XYZ file of C-alpha atoms in Angstrom:
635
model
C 0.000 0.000 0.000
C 3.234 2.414 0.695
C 4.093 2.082 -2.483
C 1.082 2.621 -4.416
C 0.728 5.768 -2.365
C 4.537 6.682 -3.141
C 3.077 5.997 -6.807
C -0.064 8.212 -6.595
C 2.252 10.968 -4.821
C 4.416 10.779 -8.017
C 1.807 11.080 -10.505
C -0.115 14.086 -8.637
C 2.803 16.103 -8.467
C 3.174 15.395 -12.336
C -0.417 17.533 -12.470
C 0.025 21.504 -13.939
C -0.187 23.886 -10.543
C -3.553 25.045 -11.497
C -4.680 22.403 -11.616
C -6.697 22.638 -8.399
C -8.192 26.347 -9.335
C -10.047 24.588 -12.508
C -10.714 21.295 -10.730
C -13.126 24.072 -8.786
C -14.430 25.374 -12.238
C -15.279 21.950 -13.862
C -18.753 20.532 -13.845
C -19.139 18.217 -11.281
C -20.579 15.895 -13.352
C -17.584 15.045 -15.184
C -15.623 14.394 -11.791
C -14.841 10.948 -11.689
C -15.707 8.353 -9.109
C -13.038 8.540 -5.759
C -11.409 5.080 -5.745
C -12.582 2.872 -2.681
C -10.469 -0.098 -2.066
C -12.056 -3.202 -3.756
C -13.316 -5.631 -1.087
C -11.966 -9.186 -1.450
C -13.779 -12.593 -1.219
C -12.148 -16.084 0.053
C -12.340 -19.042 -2.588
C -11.387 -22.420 -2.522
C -10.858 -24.606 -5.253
C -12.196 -28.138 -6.505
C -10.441 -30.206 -8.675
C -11.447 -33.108 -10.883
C -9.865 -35.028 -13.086
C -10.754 -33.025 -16.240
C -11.709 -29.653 -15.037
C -11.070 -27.072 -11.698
C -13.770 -24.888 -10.476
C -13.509 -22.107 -7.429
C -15.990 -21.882 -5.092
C -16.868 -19.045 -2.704
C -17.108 -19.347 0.895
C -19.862 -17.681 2.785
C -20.258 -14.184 3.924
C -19.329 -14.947 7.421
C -16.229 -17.607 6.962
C -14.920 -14.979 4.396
C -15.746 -12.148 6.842
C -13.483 -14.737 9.255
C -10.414 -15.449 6.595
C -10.412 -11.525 6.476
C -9.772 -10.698 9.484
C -7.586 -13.817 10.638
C -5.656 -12.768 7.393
C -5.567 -8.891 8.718
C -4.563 -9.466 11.905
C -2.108 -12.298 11.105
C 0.177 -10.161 8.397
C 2.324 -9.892 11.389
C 2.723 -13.124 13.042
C 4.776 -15.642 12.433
C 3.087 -18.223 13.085
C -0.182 -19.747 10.600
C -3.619 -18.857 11.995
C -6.231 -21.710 11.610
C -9.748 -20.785 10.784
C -12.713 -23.167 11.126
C -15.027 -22.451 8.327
C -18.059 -24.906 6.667
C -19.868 -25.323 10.030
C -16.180 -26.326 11.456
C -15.806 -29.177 9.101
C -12.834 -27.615 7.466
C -9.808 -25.769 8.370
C -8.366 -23.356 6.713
C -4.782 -22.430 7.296
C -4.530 -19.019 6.800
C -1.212 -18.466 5.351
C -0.509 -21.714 3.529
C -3.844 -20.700 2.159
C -4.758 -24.391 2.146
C -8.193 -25.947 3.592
C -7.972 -29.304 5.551
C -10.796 -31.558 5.905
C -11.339 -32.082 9.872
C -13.315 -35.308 10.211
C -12.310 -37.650 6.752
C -9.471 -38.479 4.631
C -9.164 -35.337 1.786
C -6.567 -34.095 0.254
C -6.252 -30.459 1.013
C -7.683 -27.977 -1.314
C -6.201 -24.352 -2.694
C -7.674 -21.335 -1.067
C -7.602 -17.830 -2.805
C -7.739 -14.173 -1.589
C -10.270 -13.057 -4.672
C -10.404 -9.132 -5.776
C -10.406 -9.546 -9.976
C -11.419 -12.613 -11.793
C -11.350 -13.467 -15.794
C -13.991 -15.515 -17.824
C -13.201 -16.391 -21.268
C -16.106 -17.108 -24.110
C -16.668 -20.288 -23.414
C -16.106 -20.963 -19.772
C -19.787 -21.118 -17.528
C -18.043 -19.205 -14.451
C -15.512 -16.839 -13.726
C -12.068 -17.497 -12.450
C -10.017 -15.801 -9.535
C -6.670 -14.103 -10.640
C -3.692 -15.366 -8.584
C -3.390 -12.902 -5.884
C -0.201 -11.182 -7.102
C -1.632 -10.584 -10.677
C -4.844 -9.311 -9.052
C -2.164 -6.766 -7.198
C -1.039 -5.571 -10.253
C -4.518 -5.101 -11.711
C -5.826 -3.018 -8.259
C -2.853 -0.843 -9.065
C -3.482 0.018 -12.028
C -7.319 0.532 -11.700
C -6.629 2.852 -8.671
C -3.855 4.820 -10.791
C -6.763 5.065 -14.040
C -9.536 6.022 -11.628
C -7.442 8.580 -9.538
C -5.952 10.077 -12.864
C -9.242 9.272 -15.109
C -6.847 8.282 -17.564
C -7.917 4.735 -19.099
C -7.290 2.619 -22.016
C -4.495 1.176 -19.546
C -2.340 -1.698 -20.292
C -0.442 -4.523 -18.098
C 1.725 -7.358 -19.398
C 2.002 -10.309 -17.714
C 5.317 -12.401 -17.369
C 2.900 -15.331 -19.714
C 2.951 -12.578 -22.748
C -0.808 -12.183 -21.834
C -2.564 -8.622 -21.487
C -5.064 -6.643 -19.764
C -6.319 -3.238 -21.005
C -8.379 -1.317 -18.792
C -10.801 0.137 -21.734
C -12.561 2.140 -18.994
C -14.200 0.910 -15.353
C -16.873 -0.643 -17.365
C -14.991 -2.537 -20.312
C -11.742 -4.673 -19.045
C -10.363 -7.176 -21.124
C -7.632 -10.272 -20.989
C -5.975 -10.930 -24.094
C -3.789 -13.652 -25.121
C -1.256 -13.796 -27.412
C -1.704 -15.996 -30.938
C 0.743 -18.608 -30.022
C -0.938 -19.768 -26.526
C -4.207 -20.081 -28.073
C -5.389 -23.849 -29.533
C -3.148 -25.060 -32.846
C -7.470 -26.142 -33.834
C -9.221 -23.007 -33.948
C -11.441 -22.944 -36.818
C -10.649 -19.087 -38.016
C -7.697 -16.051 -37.000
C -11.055 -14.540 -35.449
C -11.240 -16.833 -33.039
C -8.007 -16.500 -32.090
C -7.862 -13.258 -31.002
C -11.142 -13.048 -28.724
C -10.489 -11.914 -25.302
C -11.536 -12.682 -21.931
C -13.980 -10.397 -19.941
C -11.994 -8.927 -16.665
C -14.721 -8.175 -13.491
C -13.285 -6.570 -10.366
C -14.760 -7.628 -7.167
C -17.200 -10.320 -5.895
C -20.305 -8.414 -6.535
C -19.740 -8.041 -10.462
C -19.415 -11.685 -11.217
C -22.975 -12.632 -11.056
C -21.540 -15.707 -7.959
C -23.879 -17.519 -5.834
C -22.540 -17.002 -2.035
C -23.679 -19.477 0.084
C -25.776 -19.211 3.132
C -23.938 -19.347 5.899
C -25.359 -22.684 8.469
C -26.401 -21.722 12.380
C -23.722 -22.190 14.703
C -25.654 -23.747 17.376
C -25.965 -27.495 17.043
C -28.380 -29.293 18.310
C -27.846 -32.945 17.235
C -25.068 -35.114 15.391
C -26.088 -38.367 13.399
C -23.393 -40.191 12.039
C -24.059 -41.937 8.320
C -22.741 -45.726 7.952
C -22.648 -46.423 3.849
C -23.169 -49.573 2.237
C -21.184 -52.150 -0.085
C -18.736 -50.217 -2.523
C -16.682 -46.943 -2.628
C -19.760 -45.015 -4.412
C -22.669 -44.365 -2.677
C -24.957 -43.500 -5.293
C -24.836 -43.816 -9.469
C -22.734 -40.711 -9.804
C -20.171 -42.440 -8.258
C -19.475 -40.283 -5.327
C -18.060 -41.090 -2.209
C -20.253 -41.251 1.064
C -18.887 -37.567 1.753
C -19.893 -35.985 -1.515
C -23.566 -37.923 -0.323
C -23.705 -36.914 3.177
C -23.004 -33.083 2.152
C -26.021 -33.647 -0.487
C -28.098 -34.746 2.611
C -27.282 -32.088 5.073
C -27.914 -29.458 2.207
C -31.185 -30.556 2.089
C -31.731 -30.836 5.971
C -30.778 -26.714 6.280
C -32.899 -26.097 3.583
C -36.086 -27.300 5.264
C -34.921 -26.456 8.380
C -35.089 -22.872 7.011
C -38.486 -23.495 5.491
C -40.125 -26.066 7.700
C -38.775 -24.549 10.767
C -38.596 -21.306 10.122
C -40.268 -19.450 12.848
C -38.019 -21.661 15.528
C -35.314 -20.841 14.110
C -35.304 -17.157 14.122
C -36.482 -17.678 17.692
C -32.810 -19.510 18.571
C -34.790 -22.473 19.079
C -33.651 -24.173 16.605
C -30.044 -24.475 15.157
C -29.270 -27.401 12.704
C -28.699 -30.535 12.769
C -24.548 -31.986 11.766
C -24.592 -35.350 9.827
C -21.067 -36.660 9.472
C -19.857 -39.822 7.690
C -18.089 -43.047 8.302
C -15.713 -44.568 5.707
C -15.396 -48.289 6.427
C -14.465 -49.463 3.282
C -11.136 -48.082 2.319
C -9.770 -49.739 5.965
C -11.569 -53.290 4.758
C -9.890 -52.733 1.314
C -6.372 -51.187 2.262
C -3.363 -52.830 2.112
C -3.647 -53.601 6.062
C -6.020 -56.932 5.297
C -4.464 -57.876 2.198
C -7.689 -59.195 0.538
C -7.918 -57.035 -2.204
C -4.332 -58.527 -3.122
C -5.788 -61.914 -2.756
C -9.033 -62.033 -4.631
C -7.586 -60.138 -7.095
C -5.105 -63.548 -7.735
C -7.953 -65.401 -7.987
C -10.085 -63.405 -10.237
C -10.672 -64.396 -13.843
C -9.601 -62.210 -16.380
C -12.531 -62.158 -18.865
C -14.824 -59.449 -18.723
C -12.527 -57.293 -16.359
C -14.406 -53.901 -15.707
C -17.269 -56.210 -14.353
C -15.163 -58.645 -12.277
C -13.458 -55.543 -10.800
C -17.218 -53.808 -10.149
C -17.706 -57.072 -7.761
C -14.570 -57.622 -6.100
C -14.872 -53.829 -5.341
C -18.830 -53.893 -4.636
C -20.903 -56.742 -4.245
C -17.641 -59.092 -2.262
C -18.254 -56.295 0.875
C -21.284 -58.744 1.358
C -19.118 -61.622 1.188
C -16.796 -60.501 3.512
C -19.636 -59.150 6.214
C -20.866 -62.581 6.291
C -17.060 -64.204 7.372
C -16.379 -63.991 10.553
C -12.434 -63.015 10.123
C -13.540 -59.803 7.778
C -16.772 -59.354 9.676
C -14.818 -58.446 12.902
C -12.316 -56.017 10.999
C -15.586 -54.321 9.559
C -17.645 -53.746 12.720
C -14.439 -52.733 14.596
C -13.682 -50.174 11.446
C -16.976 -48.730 11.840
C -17.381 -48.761 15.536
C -14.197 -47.063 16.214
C -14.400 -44.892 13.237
C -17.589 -43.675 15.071
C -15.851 -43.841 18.228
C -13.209 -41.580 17.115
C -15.466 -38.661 15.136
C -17.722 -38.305 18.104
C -14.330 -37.598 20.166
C -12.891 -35.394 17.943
C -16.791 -33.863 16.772
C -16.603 -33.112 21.183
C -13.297 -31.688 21.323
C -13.961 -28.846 18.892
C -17.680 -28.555 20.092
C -16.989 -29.067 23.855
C -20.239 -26.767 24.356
C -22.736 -29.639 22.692
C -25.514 -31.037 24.822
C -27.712 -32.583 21.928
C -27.893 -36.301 21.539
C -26.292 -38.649 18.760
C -28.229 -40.449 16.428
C -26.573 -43.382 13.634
C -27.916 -43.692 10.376
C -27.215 -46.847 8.226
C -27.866 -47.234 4.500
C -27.754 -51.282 2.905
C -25.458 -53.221 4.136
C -24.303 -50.108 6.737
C -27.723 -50.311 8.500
C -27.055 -54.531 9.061
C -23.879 -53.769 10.342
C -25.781 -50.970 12.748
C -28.037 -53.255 13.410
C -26.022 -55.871 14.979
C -23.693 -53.502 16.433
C -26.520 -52.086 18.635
C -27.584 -55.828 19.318
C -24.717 -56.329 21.139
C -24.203 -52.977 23.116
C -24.262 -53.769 26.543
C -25.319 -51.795 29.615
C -24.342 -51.484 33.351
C -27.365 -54.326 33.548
C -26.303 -56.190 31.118
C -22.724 -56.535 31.137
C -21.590 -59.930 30.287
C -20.046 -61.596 33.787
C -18.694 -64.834 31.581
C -15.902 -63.482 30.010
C -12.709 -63.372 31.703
C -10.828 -61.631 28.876
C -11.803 -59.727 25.581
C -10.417 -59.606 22.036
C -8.271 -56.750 22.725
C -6.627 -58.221 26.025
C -5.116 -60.730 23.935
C -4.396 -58.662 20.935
C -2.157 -57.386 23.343
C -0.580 -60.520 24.440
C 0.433 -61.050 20.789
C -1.847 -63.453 20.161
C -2.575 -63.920 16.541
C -6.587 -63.320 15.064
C -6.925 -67.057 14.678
C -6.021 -68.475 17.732
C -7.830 -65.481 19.929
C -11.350 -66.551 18.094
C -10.604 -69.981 19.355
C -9.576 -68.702 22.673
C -12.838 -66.577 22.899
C -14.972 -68.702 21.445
C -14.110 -71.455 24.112
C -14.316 -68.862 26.996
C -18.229 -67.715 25.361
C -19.461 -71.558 25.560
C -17.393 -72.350 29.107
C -19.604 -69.005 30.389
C -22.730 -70.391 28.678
C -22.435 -73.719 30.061
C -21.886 -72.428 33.950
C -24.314 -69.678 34.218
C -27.125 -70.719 31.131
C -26.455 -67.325 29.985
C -28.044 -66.534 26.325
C -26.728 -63.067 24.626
C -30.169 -62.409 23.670
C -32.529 -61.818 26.057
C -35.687 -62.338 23.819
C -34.633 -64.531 21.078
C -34.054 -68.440 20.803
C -31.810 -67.623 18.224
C -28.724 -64.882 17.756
C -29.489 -62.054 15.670
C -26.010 -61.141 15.476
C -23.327 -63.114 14.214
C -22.025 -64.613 17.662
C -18.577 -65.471 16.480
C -18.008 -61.938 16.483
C -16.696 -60.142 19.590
C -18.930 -56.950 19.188
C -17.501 -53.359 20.103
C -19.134 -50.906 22.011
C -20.048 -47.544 21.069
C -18.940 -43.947 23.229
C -22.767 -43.071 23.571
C -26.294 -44.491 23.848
C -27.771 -43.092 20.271
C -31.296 -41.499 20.410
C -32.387 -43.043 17.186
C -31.375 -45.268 14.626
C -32.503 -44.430 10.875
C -32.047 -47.551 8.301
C -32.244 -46.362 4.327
C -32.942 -49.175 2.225
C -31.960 -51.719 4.215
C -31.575 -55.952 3.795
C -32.095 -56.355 7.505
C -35.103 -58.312 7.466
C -33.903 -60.870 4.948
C -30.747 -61.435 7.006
C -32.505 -61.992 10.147
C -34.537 -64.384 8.268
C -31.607 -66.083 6.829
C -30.191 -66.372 9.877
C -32.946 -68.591 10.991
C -34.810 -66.071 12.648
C -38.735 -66.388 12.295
C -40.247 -63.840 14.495
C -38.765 -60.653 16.586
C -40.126 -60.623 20.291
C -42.501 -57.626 21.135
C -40.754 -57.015 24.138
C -37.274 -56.750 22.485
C -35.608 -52.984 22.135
C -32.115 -52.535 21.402
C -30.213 -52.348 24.925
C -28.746 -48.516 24.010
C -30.801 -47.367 21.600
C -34.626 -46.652 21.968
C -35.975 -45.726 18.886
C -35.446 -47.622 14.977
C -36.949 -46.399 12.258
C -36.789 -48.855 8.480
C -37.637 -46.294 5.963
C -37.227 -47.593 2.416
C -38.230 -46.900 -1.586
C -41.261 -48.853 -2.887
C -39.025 -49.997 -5.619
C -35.755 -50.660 -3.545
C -34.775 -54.060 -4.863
C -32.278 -54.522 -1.406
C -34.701 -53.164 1.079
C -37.235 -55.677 3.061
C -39.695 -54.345 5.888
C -39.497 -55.567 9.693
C -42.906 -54.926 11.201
C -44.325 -58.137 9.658
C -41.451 -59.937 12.036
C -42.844 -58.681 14.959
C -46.521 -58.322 14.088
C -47.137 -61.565 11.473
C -51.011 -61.973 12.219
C -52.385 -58.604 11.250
C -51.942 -57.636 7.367
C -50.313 -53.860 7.814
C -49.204 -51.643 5.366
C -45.948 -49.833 6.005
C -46.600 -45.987 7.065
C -46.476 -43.383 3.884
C -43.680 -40.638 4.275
C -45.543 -37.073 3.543
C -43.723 -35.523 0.752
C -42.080 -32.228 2.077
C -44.183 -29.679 0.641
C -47.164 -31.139 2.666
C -49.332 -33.572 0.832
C -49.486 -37.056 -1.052
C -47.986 -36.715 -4.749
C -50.601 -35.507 -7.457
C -50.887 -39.037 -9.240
C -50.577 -41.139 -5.591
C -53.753 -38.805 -4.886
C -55.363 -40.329 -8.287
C -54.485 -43.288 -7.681
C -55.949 -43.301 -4.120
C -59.531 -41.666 -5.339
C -59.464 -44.514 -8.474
C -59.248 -46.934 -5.695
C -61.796 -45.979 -3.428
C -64.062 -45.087 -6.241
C -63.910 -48.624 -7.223
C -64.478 -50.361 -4.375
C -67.418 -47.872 -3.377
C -68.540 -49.240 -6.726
C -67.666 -53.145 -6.134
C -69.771 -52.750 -2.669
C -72.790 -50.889 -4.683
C -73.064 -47.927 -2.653
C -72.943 -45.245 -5.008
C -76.627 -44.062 -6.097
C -75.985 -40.744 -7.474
C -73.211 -38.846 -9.572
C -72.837 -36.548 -6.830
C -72.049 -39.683 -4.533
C -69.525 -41.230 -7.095
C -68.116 -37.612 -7.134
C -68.075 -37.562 -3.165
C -66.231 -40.992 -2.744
C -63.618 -39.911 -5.939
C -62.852 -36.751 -3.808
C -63.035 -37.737 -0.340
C -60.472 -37.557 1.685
C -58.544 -40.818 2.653
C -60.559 -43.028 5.093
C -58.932 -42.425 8.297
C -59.857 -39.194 7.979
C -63.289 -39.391 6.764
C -66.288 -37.279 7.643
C -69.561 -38.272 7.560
C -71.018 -38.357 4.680
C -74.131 -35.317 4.200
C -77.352 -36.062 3.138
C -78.174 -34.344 -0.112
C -80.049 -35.698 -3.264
C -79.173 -39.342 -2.255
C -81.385 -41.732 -0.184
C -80.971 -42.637 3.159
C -80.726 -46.027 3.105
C -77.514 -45.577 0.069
C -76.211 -43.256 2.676
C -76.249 -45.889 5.625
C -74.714 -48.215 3.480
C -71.668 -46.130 2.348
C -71.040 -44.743 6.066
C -71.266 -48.702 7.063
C -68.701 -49.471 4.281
C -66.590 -46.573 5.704
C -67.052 -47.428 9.446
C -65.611 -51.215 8.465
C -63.154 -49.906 6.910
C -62.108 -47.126 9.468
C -62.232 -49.989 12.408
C -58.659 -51.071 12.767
C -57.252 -52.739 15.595
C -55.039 -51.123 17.377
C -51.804 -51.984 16.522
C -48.974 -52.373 19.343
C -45.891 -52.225 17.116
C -43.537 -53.963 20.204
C -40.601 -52.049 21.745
C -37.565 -51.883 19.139
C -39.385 -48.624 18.112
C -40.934 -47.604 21.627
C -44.184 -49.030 20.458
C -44.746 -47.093 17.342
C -44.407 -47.347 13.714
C -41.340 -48.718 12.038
C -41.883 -49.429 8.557
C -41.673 -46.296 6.642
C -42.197 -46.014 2.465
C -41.604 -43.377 0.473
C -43.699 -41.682 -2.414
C -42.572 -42.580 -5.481
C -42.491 -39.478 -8.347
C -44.414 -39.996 -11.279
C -41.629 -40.675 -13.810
C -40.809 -43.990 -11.324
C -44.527 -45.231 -11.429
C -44.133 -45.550 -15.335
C -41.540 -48.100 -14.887
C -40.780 -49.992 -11.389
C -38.091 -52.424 -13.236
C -36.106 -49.170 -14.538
C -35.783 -46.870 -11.614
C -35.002 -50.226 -9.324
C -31.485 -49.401 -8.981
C -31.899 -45.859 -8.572
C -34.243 -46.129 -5.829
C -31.759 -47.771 -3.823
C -29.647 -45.421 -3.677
C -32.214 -42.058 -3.787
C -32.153 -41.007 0.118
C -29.276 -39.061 -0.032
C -31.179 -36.855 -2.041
C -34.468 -37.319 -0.605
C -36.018 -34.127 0.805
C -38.754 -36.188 2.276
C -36.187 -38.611 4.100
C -34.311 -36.007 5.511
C -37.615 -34.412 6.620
C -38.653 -37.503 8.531
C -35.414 -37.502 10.226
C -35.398 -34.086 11.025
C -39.341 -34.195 12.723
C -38.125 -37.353 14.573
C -34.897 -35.232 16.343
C -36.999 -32.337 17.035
C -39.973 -34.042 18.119
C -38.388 -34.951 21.070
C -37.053 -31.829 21.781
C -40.860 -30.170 21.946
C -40.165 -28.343 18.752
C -42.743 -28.710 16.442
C -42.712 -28.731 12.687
C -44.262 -26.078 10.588
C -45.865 -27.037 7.239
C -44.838 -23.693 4.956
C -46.886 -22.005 2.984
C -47.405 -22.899 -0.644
């Protein structure tokens, strides 16, 4: 800044000594604008394998990276700045961001004052912070001196001319442009130059509430991608806590500017990559083994479909419930640490083969009551004797029966038969969780498999009070649960309300057609106007009763007796794993899906990462039991 002032000094004393004296006499229209410093904007970058794209941060984290970066200038040490509702850290100085609770590498962070956007690019670019120096010299010299038409050469033998403050252009010379430009036009078109934030036409986030007030951790299924995209659970788990702010901003909206509410953080666990690393070897050895015909789809399964395999022996099972339990172990420590004011409660959410492995996990959680008297050792007592994995299954395994046979212990209190996989010494979790979600889950059929016929009413999950199976109608992996603890009463699984506060538009149809028919099948309708009633009606549970007008009585006893059957369920005592409500819950399917249930199979089974109307559920169910209610918004 000393210098550019040492440079303005220069050039006004350059200025003719009456200069001032018909400054006074010139139309003050024609004085130009004073120059105000532009105001800068923090960036980071993304970068794929075929393209890099620079995102802003929000108001407030850049606000933050401001004034860390003021203050800072004369420190030696770097200044750490927890920005994206403190899941990153950026490192002021190094200008780097660091992911704080998964394995990232760390991404480029810019300073942003002038950016560039050529023809055919969809977004503008930051300059590097020197060049965008250069540039805020030179503006502040050609607004000071109104003199424009200003040029700058870069070291690249690339050029800026500052036509005027509306009209600044980047120019590159002939010989860096593509060999394969179809004319010497082309060649020579130039890039628009925008100075600050504001001109660029950039979508700045929303910054999310500090205040937390729950965590849920997100187990994924088989396979590195957790949806057809390809993306990793994190890229999914940021997709599903986008959509949780958003409704909390619209479906909670007056709590929240109350300070009632605050959001909700969802954070995931990577089990995979430890399962697949070099530490078990197994990629190494099935990959020996594998044929080598038809390799992209032999390489989809050993990467996908064997994680099913493996869950199901007992050597991998135990290195994938320890991965997950201690990788849940260790973000709730560290998710503590930097939150040490959080109260809330935890929650786990599992989707395929992640909500079986939650599942059993939480089967085998013990409490204070409940604490297994047996055992003389554990698994890691003699992992710390040396003892290979092998032998110490043997060793436990013999110690499990010796216990059984002297005290007629079972590990389950309600069932005949395991539920988990008893070769498997289960770890336990930090915390009791509040709830546990399941997306599109297969635990039904294992249960099943495992020779399971029926789960006891009385049975809860020892830590955990509250489950919740909420699955696609066209989810090819997911199986309901109620009919395991209910079997003799027929019930259908409890419809998710889409988000924006009623059934779909063709569900709604398709509802009316229904009851319209059967009205029809049990002769009741006498009238137009009562085929019209019973087509509009609203769904039975809710039904009025119906008004006397233009029918006769005795057609109107004999619909309102055909309704009253039809409203007289039993009540339904759905057992304890869900506190004695509802478990099965089924989404709506959009109208594109009803076309064709065979083609949107796949896609359904991986859709809740994306689901507004899951995240919804999950979001009532957490505050719920903190007394706040949900608002339905206006449409």
């Amino acid at each position: 800044k000393s210098n550019q002032h040492d440079y303005l000094e220069m050039c006004s004393k350059e200025v003719s000594p009456s200069s001032t004296s018909s400054f006074e006499m010139l139309d003050m229209e024609s004085v130009p604008p004073p120059y105000q410093e532009v105001q800068p904007h923090w960036f980071f970058c993304r970068r794929a394998e075929d393209s890099t794209s620079w995102h802003p941060f929000s108001r407030e984290d850049s606000d933050k990276l401001e004034n860390a970066f003021i203050t800072a200038k004369d420190e030696e040490e770097d200044v750490r700045v927890a920005v994206d509702g403190e899941r990153y850290d950026v490192h002021v100085k190094e200008r780097k961001r660091y992911a704080v609770y998964w394995e990232q590498a760390p991404t480029e962070v810019r300073r942003c004052t002038w950016f560039f956007k050529g023809d055919k690019d969809t977004q503008y670019m930051p300059y590097p912070e020197d060049l965008s120096t250069s540039l805020e010299e030179a503006y502040m010299i050609a607004v000071t001196l109104d003199e424009w038409k200003r040029k700058l050469d870069f070291p690249t033998g690339e050029t800026v001319i500052l036509h005027n403050p509306k009209l600044m252009m980047h120019y590159k010379p002939i010989q860096l442009q593509d060999e394969w430009v179809s004319s010497p036009s082309e060649q020579t078109r130039p890039c628009t130059v925008k100075r600050g934030v504001d001109k660029i036409f950039v979508e700045i986030p929303d910054g999310e509430p500090e205040k937390i007030d729950h965590l849920v951790f997100m187990v994924h299924g088989i396979g590195p991608a957790c949806d057809l995209r390809f993306r990793s659970i994190i890229q999914c788990v940021n997709d599903f806590r986008s959509a949780s702010l958003s409704l909390l901003a619209t479906h909670y909206k007056r709590a929240q500017q109350d300070g009632q509410v605050g959001r909700v953080e969802f954070l995931p666990v990577n089990w995979h990559s430890a399962l697949h690393g070099d530490a078990t070897g197994v990629d190494e050895d099935i990959q020996r083994i594998t044929l080598p015909s038809i390799s992209r789809l032999r390489h989809f399964t050993n990467d996908t479909l064997l994680d099913l395999f493996f869950y199901n022996s007992p050597t991998y099972c135990q290195t994938i419930v320890d991965t997950v339990a201690s990788e849940i172990n260790k973000l709730h420590a560290l998710f503590k640490q930097r939150h040490p004011e959080f109260e809330g409660d935890v929650s786990v959410t599992g989707h395929s083969l992640g909500s079986l492995i939650l599942f059993d996990l939480l089967t085998n959680q013990r409490t204070g009551s409940r604490a297994r008297e047996g055992a003389l050792c554990q698994d890691c007592d003699l992992r710390d004797l040396g003892i290979p994995l092998g032998p110490r299954k043997k060793i436990l395994n013999y110690i499990k029966r010796r216990a059984q046979s002297i005290t007629s212990a079972v590990d389950y209190e309600y069932f005949d038969v395991g539920i988990g996989q008893v070769s498997i010494d289960y770890p336990q979790l930090a915390f009791h969780p509040q709830t546990f979600f399941a997306f599109g889950s297969p635990i039904g059929m294992f249960l099943t498999v495992r020779g399971l016929k029926r789960i006891d009413p009385n049975y809860s999950f020892p830590t955990c009070k509250s489950f919740y199976n909420i699955y696609h109608p066209y989810d090819p992996v997911a199986y309901r649960i109620e009919p395991m603890i209910v079997s003799e009463v027929d019930l259908e699984p409890m419809l998710i309300p889409h988000h924006k506060g009623r059934k779909r538009m063709h569900l709604e149809l398709k509802d009316s057609l229904t009851r319209m028919s059967m009205d029809l099948k049990n002769n009741v309708l006498g009238s137009l106007r009562t085929a019209w009633q019973s087509f509009t009606r609203l769904p039975v549970a809710a039904l009025p009763p119906l008004e006397e007008a233009g029918t006769t009585n005795e057609t109107n006893t004999e619909a309102q007796e055909s309704s009253a059957e039809q409203m007289e369920q039993p009540e339904i005592t759905m057992g304890m794993l869900n506190g004695g409500r509802r478990i099965d819950y089924v989404l709506q399917e959009k109208p594109i899906e009803s076309f064709n249930e065979y083609l949107f199979a796949i896609q359904s089974h991986v859709c809740y990462w994306e689901s507004e109307d899951t995240a919804l559920l999950l979001l009532k169910e957490i505050y719920d039991k903190l007394g706040v209610a949900l608002e339905q918004p206006q449409q």
